[in-house]
Structure formats: structure tokens, C-alpha cells
Coordinates of C-alpha atoms and ligand atoms in Angstrom, one line a residue:
X1 CA -10.3 42.8 28.4
X2 CA -9.0 39.9 26.4
X3 CA -11.1 36.9 26.3
X4 CA -9.7 33.7 27.6
X5 CA -8.9 31.0 24.9
X6 CA -11.4 28.0 25.4
X7 CA -10.1 25.1 27.5
X8 CA -8.1 22.8 25.6
X9 CA -9.6 19.5 24.8
X10 CA -8.3 16.7 26.9
X11 CA -6.0 14.6 24.9
X12 CA -7.1 11.1 24.3
X13 CA -4.7 8.5 25.7
X14 CA -2.7 6.8 22.9
X15 CA -3.1 2.9 22.5
X16 CA 0.2 2.4 24.0
X17 CA -0.8 4.6 27.2
X18 CA -4.0 2.9 27.5
X19 CA -2.3 -0.5 27.0
X20 CA 0.2 0.4 29.9
X21 CA -2.7 1.1 32.3
X22 CA -2.2 -2.5 33.8
X23 CA 1.5 -2.1 33.8
X24 CA 1.3 1.0 36.0
X25 CA -1.5 -0.7 38.1
X26 CA 0.5 -3.7 38.8
X27 CA 3.6 -1.6 39.3
X28 CA 1.9 0.5 41.9
X29 CA 0.5 -2.6 43.8
X30 CA 3.9 -4.4 44.1
X31 CA 5.9 -1.0 44.7
X32 CA 7.9 -1.9 41.6
X33 CA 11.6 -0.3 42.0
X34 CA 11.4 3.2 40.3
X35 CA 14.4 2.6 38.0
X36 CA 12.9 -0.7 36.8
X37 CA 9.8 1.1 36.3
X38 CA 11.4 3.6 33.9
X39 CA 13.4 1.0 32.1
X40 CA 10.0 -0.9 31.2
X41 CA 7.8 2.2 30.7
X42 CA 9.3 2.8 27.1
X43 CA 10.8 0.3 24.7
X44 CA 14.6 0.1 24.6
X45 CA 14.7 0.7 20.7
X46 CA 12.0 1.8 18.1
X47 CA 13.3 1.2 14.7
X48 CA 11.5 2.7 11.8
X49 CA 12.7 2.1 8.3
X50 CA 11.5 2.0 4.6
X51 CA 11.4 -0.9 2.2
X52 CA 11.2 -0.5 -1.6
X53 CA 10.2 -3.1 -3.9
X54 CA 9.3 -3.2 -7.5
X55 CA 5.6 -4.1 -8.2
X56 CA 4.8 -5.7 -11.4
X57 CA 2.2 -4.4 -14.0
X58 CA -1.4 -4.9 -12.9
X59 CA -4.5 -5.2 -14.6
X60 CA -7.2 -3.3 -12.2
X61 CA -11.0 -3.6 -12.8
X62 CA -12.7 -0.5 -14.3
X63 CA -15.7 0.2 -11.9
X64 CA -17.1 3.5 -12.9
X65 CA -20.1 3.3 -15.0
X66 CA -18.9 6.3 -17.3
X67 CA -15.6 4.5 -18.0
X68 CA -17.3 1.4 -18.6
X69 CA -19.6 2.9 -21.1
X70 CA -16.7 4.7 -22.8
X71 CA -15.1 1.2 -23.6
X72 CA -18.3 -0.6 -24.4
X73 CA -17.2 -1.1 -27.8
X74 CA -13.9 -2.7 -27.1
X75 CA -13.6 -6.2 -28.1
X76 CA -12.3 -9.0 -26.3
X77 CA -8.7 -9.7 -25.6
X78 CA -7.2 -13.1 -25.0
X79 CA -4.2 -13.4 -22.6
X80 CA -2.5 -16.7 -21.5
X81 CA -4.4 -17.3 -18.2
X82 CA -1.2 -18.9 -16.8
X83 CA 0.4 -15.2 -17.1
X84 CA -2.2 -13.5 -14.9
X85 CA -2.0 -13.9 -11.1
X86 CA -5.4 -13.1 -9.5
X87 CA -5.1 -10.8 -6.3
X88 CA -8.1 -10.6 -3.7
X89 CA -8.8 -6.9 -4.5
X90 CA -9.9 -8.1 -7.9
X91 CA -6.9 -7.2 -10.1
X92 CA -4.3 -9.4 -11.8
X93 CA -0.7 -9.3 -11.7
X94 CA 0.6 -9.3 -15.2
X95 CA 3.3 -11.7 -16.2
X96 CA 5.2 -11.2 -19.6
X97 CA 4.3 -14.9 -20.5
X98 CA 0.7 -13.6 -20.7
X99 CA 1.6 -12.4 -24.2
X100 CA 2.5 -15.8 -25.6
X101 CA -0.1 -16.4 -28.5
X102 CA -2.2 -13.4 -27.0
X103 CA -4.9 -11.8 -29.2
X104 CA -4.9 -8.1 -27.7
X105 CA -7.2 -5.1 -28.3
X106 CA -6.3 -2.2 -26.3
X107 CA -7.3 1.6 -26.3
X108 CA -5.8 4.2 -23.6
X109 CA -4.4 1.3 -21.7
X110 CA -7.7 -0.4 -21.2
X111 CA -8.5 -4.0 -22.3
X112 CA -11.5 -6.0 -22.0
X113 CA -10.6 -9.6 -20.8
X114 CA -12.7 -12.4 -22.1
X115 CA -15.5 -13.4 -19.8
X116 CA -14.1 -11.0 -17.0
X117 CA -14.8 -7.4 -18.1
X118 CA -12.7 -4.2 -18.4
X119 CA -9.4 -3.7 -17.1
X120 CA -6.9 -0.7 -16.9
X121 CA -3.2 -1.7 -17.4
X122 CA -1.2 -0.1 -14.4
X123 CA 2.5 -0.1 -15.4
X124 CA 4.9 -1.8 -12.9
X125 CA 6.6 0.7 -10.5
X126 CA 8.7 0.8 -7.4
X127 CA 6.7 1.1 -4.3
X128 CA 7.9 2.2 -0.6
X129 CA 6.6 0.4 2.4
X130 CA 7.0 1.5 6.0
X131 CA 8.8 -1.1 8.1
X132 CA 9.1 -1.4 11.9
X133 CA 10.9 -3.5 14.7
X134 CA 10.2 -2.3 18.3
X135 CA 12.5 -3.8 20.9
X136 CA 10.8 -3.2 24.2
X137 CA 13.0 -5.2 26.8
X138 CA 15.7 -7.6 26.9
X139 CA 16.3 -8.2 30.8
X140 CA 15.3 -11.8 30.9
X141 CA 16.8 -12.7 27.3
X142 CA 17.0 -12.0 23.5
X143 CA 14.2 -9.8 22.3
X144 CA 11.5 -12.2 21.0
X145 CA 8.2 -11.1 18.9
X146 CA 6.3 -11.7 15.9
X147 CA 6.3 -10.1 12.5
X148 CA 3.0 -8.6 11.2
X149 CA 2.1 -7.7 7.7
X150 CA -1.1 -5.5 7.8
X151 CA -2.3 -2.2 6.4
X152 CA -3.3 -0.9 9.7
X153 CA 0.0 -1.0 11.8
X154 CA 1.5 2.0 13.4
X155 CA 4.6 2.5 15.8
X156 CA 2.1 2.9 18.6
X157 CA 0.7 -0.5 17.9
X158 CA 4.1 -2.2 17.7
X159 CA 5.0 -0.6 21.1
X160 CA 1.9 -1.9 22.6
X161 CA 2.6 -5.6 20.9
X162 CA 6.3 -5.6 21.9
X163 CA 5.5 -4.7 25.7
X164 CA 2.9 -7.6 25.7
X165 CA 5.7 -9.9 24.5
X166 CA 7.9 -8.6 27.5
X167 CA 5.2 -9.6 29.9
X168 CA 4.4 -13.0 27.9
X169 CA 7.8 -14.3 27.8
X170 CA 8.2 -13.5 31.4
X171 CA 4.7 -15.1 32.4
X172 CA 5.6 -18.1 30.3
X173 CA 9.1 -18.3 32.1
X174 CA 10.9 -18.6 28.7
X175 CA 14.3 -16.8 28.6
X176 CA 13.5 -14.0 26.3
X177 CA 12.5 -10.3 26.4
X178 CA 9.8 -8.6 24.2
X179 CA 9.8 -7.2 20.7
X180 CA 7.4 -6.8 17.9
X181 CA 7.8 -5.6 14.1
X182 CA 6.4 -5.7 10.5
X183 CA 5.3 -3.8 7.4
X184 CA 2.3 -1.6 6.7
X185 CA 1.0 -3.4 3.9
X186 CA -1.9 -5.4 2.8
X187 CA -0.3 -8.7 2.0
X188 CA -3.2 -9.8 -0.1
X189 CA -2.6 -6.9 -2.6
X190 CA 0.8 -8.3 -3.6
X191 CA 1.6 -11.1 -5.7
X192 CA 3.6 -14.2 -4.3
X193 CA 6.9 -12.8 -6.0
X194 CA 6.3 -9.4 -4.6
X195 CA 5.6 -10.6 -1.1
X196 CA 8.8 -12.4 -1.3
X197 CA 10.8 -9.6 -2.7
X198 CA 9.5 -7.5 0.1
X199 CA 10.3 -10.0 2.9
X200 CA 13.7 -10.3 1.5
X201 CA 14.3 -6.7 1.4
X202 CA 12.8 -6.3 5.0
X203 CA 15.3 -8.7 6.4
X204 CA 18.1 -7.2 4.5
X205 CA 17.3 -4.0 6.4
X206 CA 16.7 -6.0 9.8
X207 CA 19.8 -7.9 9.7
X208 CA 22.1 -5.6 11.7
X209 CA 19.2 -5.4 14.4
X210 CA 18.4 -9.1 15.2
X211 CA 20.0 -12.6 15.6
X212 CA 19.4 -16.1 17.2
X213 CA 20.8 -14.5 20.6
X214 CA 19.9 -10.9 20.0
X215 CA 16.2 -10.7 18.7
X216 CA 14.2 -13.4 17.2
X217 CA 11.0 -12.8 15.1
X218 CA 8.2 -15.3 14.6
X219 CA 5.0 -15.3 12.6
X220 CA 1.9 -12.9 13.6
X221 CA -1.0 -11.7 11.5
X222 CA -0.3 -11.7 7.9
X223 CA 2.8 -13.9 7.9
X224 CA 3.3 -17.7 8.3
X225 CA 5.9 -20.5 8.0
X226 CA 6.7 -19.7 4.5
X227 CA 7.6 -16.2 5.3
X228 CA 9.8 -17.3 8.2
X229 CA 11.5 -19.6 5.7
X230 CA 12.4 -16.5 3.4
X231 CA 13.4 -14.6 6.2
X232 CA 15.8 -17.5 7.5
X233 CA 17.3 -17.7 4.1
X234 CA 18.0 -14.0 3.6
X235 CA 19.5 -13.8 7.2
X236 CA 21.8 -17.0 6.8
X237 CA 22.7 -16.8 2.9
X238 CA 26.4 -16.5 2.6
X239 CA 27.1 -17.1 6.3
X240 CA 30.0 -19.4 7.1
X241 CA 28.3 -21.1 10.0
X242 CA 24.8 -20.6 8.7
X243 CA 23.3 -23.8 10.4
X244 CA 24.3 -22.2 13.9
X245 CA 21.8 -19.3 12.9
X246 CA 18.9 -21.5 12.3
X247 CA 17.2 -20.2 15.6
X248 CA 17.2 -16.6 14.2
X249 CA 13.5 -17.0 13.5
X250 CA 10.9 -19.5 14.9
X251 CA 7.7 -20.6 13.7
X252 CA 9.5 -22.4 10.6
X253 CA 8.2 -25.3 8.7
X254 CA 9.2 -28.5 10.5
X255 CA 11.3 -29.6 7.5
X256 CA 13.6 -26.6 7.9
X257 CA 14.2 -26.7 11.8
X258 CA 10.7 -25.6 13.0
X259 CA 9.1 -27.4 16.0
X260 CA 6.5 -30.3 15.9
X261 CA 3.4 -28.4 17.5
X262 CA 4.3 -25.0 16.7
X263 CA 1.5 -24.3 14.2
X264 CA -1.1 -25.5 16.6
X265 CA 0.6 -24.2 19.8
X266 CA -1.2 -20.9 20.4
X267 CA -4.5 -22.5 20.0
X268 CA -3.4 -25.5 22.1
X269 CA -2.1 -23.5 24.8
X270 CA -5.5 -21.5 24.8
X271 CA -7.3 -24.9 25.1
X272 CA -5.0 -26.0 28.0
X273 CA -6.0 -22.7 29.8
X274 CA -9.5 -23.3 29.2
X275 CA -9.2 -26.8 30.4
X276 CA -7.6 -25.5 33.7
X277 CA -10.2 -23.1 34.2
X278 CA -12.8 -25.9 34.2
X279 CA -10.5 -28.1 36.1
X280 CA -10.7 -25.5 38.9
X281 CA -14.5 -26.0 39.0
X282 CA -14.1 -29.7 39.1
X283 CA -15.4 -30.3 35.5
X284 CA -13.9 -30.3 31.8
X285 CA -14.8 -28.6 28.8
X286 CA -17.1 -31.4 27.4
X287 CA -20.6 -30.2 26.9
X288 CA -19.8 -26.4 27.0
X289 CA -20.3 -24.0 24.3
X290 CA -18.1 -21.1 22.7
X291 CA -18.1 -18.5 20.1
X292 CA -15.1 -17.4 18.0
X293 CA -13.8 -14.2 16.6
X294 CA -11.1 -15.0 13.9
X295 CA -10.8 -18.5 12.3
X296 CA -7.1 -18.1 11.3
X297 CA -4.1 -19.8 13.0
X298 CA -5.2 -19.2 16.5
X299 CA -8.9 -19.6 16.3
X300 CA -9.2 -22.5 13.9
X301 CA -6.8 -24.6 15.9
X302 CA -8.3 -23.6 19.3
X303 CA -12.0 -24.5 18.0
X304 CA -10.4 -27.9 16.6
X305 CA -8.9 -28.6 20.0
X306 CA -11.8 -27.8 22.0
X307 CA -14.4 -29.6 20.1
X308 CA -12.1 -32.7 20.4
X309 CA -12.3 -32.3 24.0
X310 CA -16.1 -32.2 23.6
X311 CA -17.1 -28.5 23.4
X312 CA -19.6 -27.0 20.8
X313 CA -18.8 -24.2 18.5
X314 CA -21.9 -22.0 18.1
X315 CA -20.7 -19.0 15.8
X316 CA -17.7 -17.7 14.1
X317 CA -16.9 -14.2 13.0
X318 CA -14.0 -13.2 10.7
X319 CA -13.1 -10.5 8.4
X320 CA -15.5 -12.0 5.8
X321 CA -18.6 -12.4 7.7
X322 CA -20.2 -14.2 10.6
X323 CA -21.8 -17.7 10.8
X324 CA -24.3 -19.3 13.6
X325 CA -25.5 -22.7 14.1
X326 CA -27.3 -23.2 17.5
X327 CA -27.0 -27.0 17.0
X328 CA -23.0 -26.7 16.7
X329 CA -20.8 -26.2 13.9
X330 CA -18.6 -29.1 12.7
X331 CA -15.0 -27.5 13.0
X332 CA -13.2 -30.0 10.7
X333 CA -15.8 -29.3 7.8
X334 CA -15.5 -25.7 8.4
X335 CA -11.8 -25.9 8.1
X336 CA -12.1 -27.9 5.0
X337 CA -14.5 -25.1 3.6
X338 CA -12.2 -22.4 4.6
X339 CA -8.6 -23.8 3.8
X340 CA -9.0 -26.6 1.4
X341 CA -11.5 -24.8 -1.0
X342 CA -9.5 -23.1 -3.9
X343 CA -12.7 -21.0 -4.7
X344 CA -12.7 -19.6 -1.3
X345 CA -10.1 -17.2 -2.0
X346 CA -10.3 -14.9 1.0
X347 CA -10.2 -17.8 3.0
X348 CA -13.4 -16.9 5.3
X349 CA -16.0 -18.5 7.0
X350 CA -18.6 -16.3 5.2
X351 CA -21.1 -18.4 3.0
X352 CA -20.5 -21.5 4.8
X353 CA -23.7 -23.5 3.8
X354 CA -24.2 -25.5 7.2
X355 CA -24.9 -22.3 9.2
X356 CA -26.9 -19.0 9.3
X357 CA -25.2 -16.0 8.1
X358 CA -25.8 -13.2 10.6
X359 CA -24.2 -9.7 11.4
X360 CA -21.0 -9.1 13.0
X361 CA -22.3 -7.8 16.1
X362 CA -24.8 -10.6 16.6
X363 CA -21.9 -12.6 17.4
X364 CA -21.8 -10.9 21.0
X365 CA -25.4 -11.8 21.6
X366 CA -25.2 -15.5 21.3
X367 CA -25.5 -17.3 24.7
X368 CA -22.6 -19.5 25.6
X369 CA -20.0 -20.6 28.1
X370 CA -16.8 -19.3 26.5
X371 CA -16.0 -16.3 24.0
X372 CA -12.9 -16.6 22.4
X373 CA -11.6 -13.3 20.4
X374 CA -8.9 -14.5 18.3
X375 CA -8.7 -11.9 15.5
X376 CA -7.4 -8.2 16.1
X377 CA -7.0 -6.0 19.1
X378 CA -9.6 -3.6 20.8
X379 CA -12.7 -5.6 19.5
X380 CA -14.3 -6.2 23.2
X381 CA -15.2 -2.6 23.9
X382 CA -17.4 -1.4 27.0
X383 CA -20.6 -1.6 24.9
X384 CA -19.7 -5.2 23.6
X385 CA -18.7 -6.4 27.0
X386 CA -22.2 -5.2 28.1
X387 CA -23.7 -7.5 25.3
X388 CA -21.9 -10.8 26.1
X389 CA -23.8 -13.6 27.4
X390 CA -21.0 -16.0 28.4
X391 CA -19.2 -16.9 31.7
X392 CA -15.6 -16.6 30.4
X393 CA -13.8 -14.6 27.8
X394 CA -10.6 -16.3 26.9
X395 CA -8.3 -14.1 24.9
X396 CA -6.6 -15.7 21.9
X397 CA -5.7 -12.4 20.2
X398 CA -3.4 -9.7 21.7
X399 CA -5.3 -7.1 23.3
X400 CA -8.7 -7.9 22.2
X401 CA -10.3 -6.4 25.4
X402 CA -10.2 -2.6 25.9
X403 CA -9.7 -1.1 29.3
X404 CA -13.3 -0.2 29.3
X405 CA -14.2 -3.5 28.3
X406 CA -12.2 -5.1 31.1
X407 CA -14.1 -2.8 33.7
X408 CA -17.5 -4.0 32.3
X409 CA -16.6 -7.7 32.3
X410 CA -15.4 -7.4 35.9
X411 CA -18.7 -5.3 36.8
X412 CA -20.7 -8.2 35.4
X413 CA -18.8 -11.1 37.1
X414 CA -17.7 -12.6 33.7
X415 CA -14.5 -14.3 34.0
X416 CA -11.2 -13.5 32.0
X417 CA -8.2 -15.6 30.8
X418 CA -6.1 -12.6 29.8
X419 CA -4.1 -12.8 26.6
X420 CA -0.5 -12.8 28.1
X421 CA -1.1 -16.2 29.6
X422 CA -4.0 -17.5 27.1
X423 CA -2.1 -17.1 24.0
X424 CA 1.6 -17.7 25.3
X425 CA 1.4 -21.2 23.8
X426 CA 3.0 -19.9 20.6
X427 CA 6.2 -18.2 22.2
X428 CA 6.7 -21.2 24.5
X429 CA 6.9 -23.5 21.5
X430 CA 9.0 -21.0 19.8
X431 CA 11.4 -21.3 22.6
X432 CA 11.2 -25.2 22.4
X433 CA 12.1 -24.7 18.6
X434 CA 15.0 -22.3 19.5
X435 CA 16.3 -24.8 21.9
X436 CA 15.9 -27.7 19.2
X437 CA 17.8 -25.6 16.9
X438 CA 20.5 -24.9 19.3
X439 CA 21.0 -28.5 20.0
X440 CA 20.4 -29.6 16.6
X441 CA 17.4 -31.9 17.9
X442 CA 13.9 -32.6 16.8
X443 CA 11.4 -33.3 19.3
X444 CA 8.2 -35.4 18.9
X445 CA 4.7 -33.6 19.1
X446 CA 4.0 -35.6 22.2
X447 CA 7.0 -34.3 24.0
X448 CA 6.5 -30.6 23.0
X449 CA 2.6 -30.8 24.1
X450 CA 3.6 -32.4 27.1
X451 CA 6.2 -29.7 28.1
X452 CA 3.7 -26.9 26.9
X453 CA 0.9 -28.5 29.1
X454 CA 3.0 -28.3 32.1
X455 CA 4.3 -25.0 31.6
X456 CA 1.2 -23.1 31.0
X457 CA -1.0 -25.0 33.4
X458 CA 1.4 -24.4 36.1
X459 CA 1.9 -20.4 35.3
X460 CA -1.9 -20.2 34.9
X461 CA -2.2 -21.6 38.4
X462 CA 0.4 -19.0 39.8
X463 CA -1.7 -16.3 38.3
X464 CA -4.9 -17.6 39.6
X465 CA -3.3 -17.9 43.1
X466 CA -2.1 -14.1 42.9
X467 CA -5.4 -13.3 41.9
X468 CA -7.2 -15.1 44.7
X469 CA -4.4 -14.2 47.2
X470 CA -3.7 -18.0 48.0
X471 CA -0.3 -18.6 48.0
X472 CA 0.7 -22.2 47.8
X473 CA 3.5 -24.6 46.9
X474 CA 2.3 -28.0 45.2
X475 CA 4.0 -30.4 43.2
X476 CA 3.1 -28.6 40.0
X477 CA 3.8 -24.7 40.9
X478 CA 4.8 -22.5 43.6
X479 CA 3.0 -19.1 44.0
X480 CA 4.5 -18.2 47.4
X481 CA 6.9 -15.8 46.0
X482 CA 4.3 -14.0 44.0
X483 CA 1.1 -13.2 45.8
X484 CA 0.7 -9.7 47.2
X485 CA -1.3 -9.8 50.3
X486 CA -4.7 -8.9 48.5
X487 CA -6.9 -10.0 45.8
X488 CA -6.8 -8.7 42.3
X489 CA -8.3 -9.4 38.9
X490 CA -6.7 -12.0 36.5
X491 CA -5.2 -9.5 34.3
X492 CA -3.5 -7.5 36.9
X493 CA -2.4 -10.8 38.6
X494 CA -0.9 -11.8 35.4
X495 CA 1.2 -8.5 35.4
X496 CA 2.1 -8.9 38.8
X497 CA 3.9 -12.4 38.0
X498 CA 5.5 -10.6 34.9
X499 CA 6.8 -7.7 36.9
X500 CA 8.1 -9.7 39.7
X501 CA 10.1 -12.0 37.3
X502 CA 11.5 -9.1 35.2
X503 CA 12.4 -7.1 38.5
X504 CA 14.4 -10.1 39.8
X505 CA 16.8 -9.6 37.0
X506 CA 17.4 -5.9 37.7
X507 CA 17.6 -6.7 41.5
X508 CA 20.0 -9.7 41.3
X509 CA 22.0 -8.5 38.3
X510 CA 22.1 -4.6 39.2
X511 CA 22.5 -1.9 36.4
X512 CA 25.5 -1.5 34.2
X513 CA 26.4 2.0 34.3
Ligands
NAD601 P1 -4.4 -15.3 11.2 O1 -3.9 -14.0 10.2 O2 -4.0 -16.5 10.8 O3 -5.9 -15.1 11.3 C1 -6.7 -13.7 11.7 C2 -8.1 -14.0 11.8 O4 -8.8 -12.7 11.9 C3 -8.8 -14.4 10.3 O5 -9.5 -15.2 10.6 C4 -9.3 -13.0 9.8 O6 -10.4 -13.4 9.0 C5 -9.8 -12.5 11.1 N1 -9.8 -11.0 11.3 C6 -9.2 -10.1 10.6 N2 -9.8 -9.0 10.6 C7 -10.9 -9.2 11.4 C8 -12.1 -8.2 11.7 N3 -11.9 -6.9 11.3 N4 -13.1 -8.7 12.2 C9 -13.1 -10.0 12.4 N5 -12.4 -11.0 12.1 C10 -11.0 -10.3 11.6 O7 -3.8 -14.7 12.6 P2 -3.5 -15.5 13.8 O8 -2.0 -16.0 13.7 O9 -4.6 -16.4 14.2 O10 -3.6 -14.4 15.0 C11 -4.9 -13.7 15.5 C12 -4.6 -13.2 16.7 O11 -3.8 -14.0 17.7 C13 -3.9 -11.9 16.6 O12 -4.4 -11.0 17.5 C14 -2.3 -12.2 17.0 O13 -1.5 -11.1 17.3 C15 -2.5 -13.3 18.1 N6 -1.5 -14.2 18.5 C16 -1.2 -15.0 17.5 C17 -0.2 -16.1 17.9 C18 0.2 -16.9 16.8 O14 1.0 -17.8 17.2 N7 -0.2 -17.0 15.6 C19 0.4 -16.0 18.8 C20 0.1 -15.1 20.2 C21 -0.9 -14.3 19.8

């Protein structure tokens, strides 16, 4: 008798499959057309390519005790400090001018830098980086989505983020589809020149795939307005009508076609949603308390705006550490500590002197009204959701709550403003930037914020009406087309709105064969 093979372990769902759970739930609820469902289930295009860059010579610190001992007799070398660019991983990028007037003592490629310690010289070499652009759907308009530089990216992650952009642009009701891309790299391990070279080379490869009416990138984790400037230059260099191409990327500096209000837009949009959550209860954020994960673009701007509305920030966690002050944290002072302080190279809240330093997981135990995750995805897991002591989770980050986290929050009666509306401010103002570029206009911040407030609050109200099944037509919004005859949670309600708006394009335009 042959023995049976042991039953195969059930396959864990991929992060894409997990993220698509809510899509399938909402699609089932509204009886989404089968073919539309197939169009949306997988991305239109998944581009993976490689980018090579020449890395400079580096001096990397010797850390192993035996090696340090071996070179204990090596005397100090003196190099022109201007020729050594410090990197966050503790190494230095070596520029040739470092040798001007240098006094050099080297053995086996090891030098002792005066006052710094022993370093190994690693000669410059070309390096290959994996790059991505996932274009999920363009039923409603050109693909749109950020560029992420991070060491932990993958095709599956970019598929999740690209699909999220399809839902988000539909919910924000801007005429775009969804995309996302980036490079598997820790940008902090590169010098500024290397980062520039990598960015230019990435756009060189990307150029056939994107364009101002085809696919429009924007900043995301690890990229910013200066990277957008480089992408713009590489895309438009040598083009005959290059000014007409300015809308190929959004999130640019305001001096080169960026929109006023874009830098703060995601944090601002989050604050508008939170304001609307309070308004629904007949109150305002004044006097409320919140905790924050991530003190980058989204987190720091949301914190500044919310404290401006009278809310109090109690604790912040970022990649470097966690701080807590039950009396409230002065957000402007913390911004100065993190961003205007050259000694704070990691740009972290860790070590902020006017707060206690606590453990990362202690953040979730802080009693408050609002918890704002504004860092990476997957942070509010089931166990974290069990610990939270807040009334509302407002998702600044993309996908910060896992499916299990969602179920626990629902069970515990903790309310939710889901990411696809809560952080849609960025893409909404990106759309304003794109229009301004097209029209060669420049709007004031007041005009931008006025439009943003109206757009986000009315779409938020539609989602709330879908969630409570209260179809209404008011002066500011009309949810009659979208309610589905029963109550659903806010995340499902947001997806219902997205799918109904996308489905309309397929229904009214039909399919080309
Ligand atoms: P950012 O790079 O400016 O800041 C990221 C922050 O997260 C930093 O404070 C960093 O220290 C922190 N962080 C990183 N890893 C962490 C970890 N393991 N634990 C705790 N903190 C960690 O990025 P950003 O632009 O503020 O984006 C934050 C989130 O918001 C991302 O999920 C992004 O996709 C999303 N988002 C951003 C925008 C935008 O306009 N910038 C728009 C929509 C969504």
C-alpha cells in the first residue's frame, strides 16, 4: 500500500490577493458586470526593467573587532572633508577632490580617518537596480500614480498600490486611472549624484511608457519634488514642444510648474476628512487628541494642520523611534527638530528632548480620539487593532490596516476613514497641477484648498451615505446613484463608489474589440 502524501499546506494569499478582498466584496454587493470585473481584477500592464548606475568609490566603516585590531597601528589619514559625502549607513562617498593636499596612510585598502575610525575603500562599480511601473487601469483617464524608492518593494506591492490609485482617482472623481512604480533601492544609501543618475536612467527607460496624457507619475515614499524635477527634465530634454509636456509628472516644485498647496495636499485632505467626521457629530477637532505613525510629508503636514484646528498630538512613531508627551507635542517645534536640524541626519523624531522616548508598540496603547497611520502599509494588524484606544482610525498611509485589522476595528466599534478617501488630497491637487500645466496657469493656495475642501468633503459625504444607506441630494453632494439598499462598512462603501464610477465608463462607452 502506498502512503498518501501529506495534505499540501494551504497557500497564503499574496498581498495583492489580500488587498483585493474589498474589491471582490464590493463587486459582489453591487453585482459588478462580469467583464468589468475581469478588466479590473488584474493590471493592464506590469513593467519590470533594470536600471544600471555607476556607483562612486566608498569608504565603509570597519566594524569587526578582529579587523579593527589588525589595523590598530595604522596612523591617521587626512582627506579634504569637502571630498567626502557622508551617507546615512555610516559610509562616505569618496570624491577625487578629497585627495587635494591629502596625507594618506593606506594598508590593504584600509585607512584611518582622523577622528572617525577605520574605513575600507570599496572601489566604484556599476550596480543594477530592479525598477517597476504597474499600470492598473485607464478606463477613466490616463494612468496616475507615485514613484517609490524603497528597498522593500516588489511587483506584488506595486500591483496593490496601482489598483489603489484606480479606486482613489475614481473616488476623488478626477479623470485619471491608476498606476504605481519605482525602484528597489534604499535612497539613503546613495549619494546625491548617484540618486540623480539613477533617476535620470529610470526615466530614460520609462519614457516610452508614460506621458502627460498617458501615465503621470508623482512623488511617493523616498521621492520628492526634486526627483520630480529630474524626471521632468529627462522626459522633456530635446523635445520640440517641451513646455506642453510639463504635466508629465506632478508634485513638482511650484517654481517649475508645481501647484500651490501640493506639498501639504495629502495632509490637508486628511484633515478635511477628519473635520467632516467631527462635523457629522456636530463638533470640531478642537480639544481632540491624536497619535501618529510617520512624520514625513503626510504625517507632519496633517499634524500641523490638525493642531492648527485645536487638536493635540500625544505621540509619534517613525522609522527612528517613538516619542510621547501626554501634555501634547508642539508640532512646529518637532518639525524644526526633524527637518531644520542638520545634525538630525535620519530626519527622525527619535531623541526629541521635549517628550519621553517610548517603544514602537507602545504607540498603539496611547489613549486618544484619533489614530493616524501615515507611514508604511500593513501596520495595523489584528493584534494592533485589539490594542488601539481610539475612536477613529484615519488612514494617511496606503493600506496601513490589514484585512484582519479591519475586522477587529469593526468588531470593536472603532470608526474608519479609509485610505482611498483619507489620503486622496495628494492626487486631487495633482490633478489641479496637471490642469494648470495644460492651461499654463498658476492658481493661489486659497483657490487650490477651496477646491480641495469641496471635492474631498462631498466625496466623503457620498461614501458616508453609502455606508449608512441614506441616499441624499444636497447642495454639496448627491449620493442617490450610489447607495445600494443596505448598510456597509466605510471601506466597502468607498469601493462601491469607485466601482460604480468606473463601471459607468464601460457601460456607457462599451468595449473596443
Ligand atoms: P515620507 O517618506 O515623507 O515619510 C514616511 C514616514 O514614515 C517617515 O517619517 C518615516 O520615518 C516613517 N517610517 C518609515 N518606515 C517606518 C516604519 N517601519 N515604522 C514607522 N515609521 C516608518 O512618505 P509620505 O509621503 O509621508 O508617505 C507616507 C504614506 O502615505 C505612504 O504610505 C504613502 O504611500 C502614503 N501617501 C503619500 C502621499 C503623498 O502625497 N506624499 C499621498 C497618498 C498616500
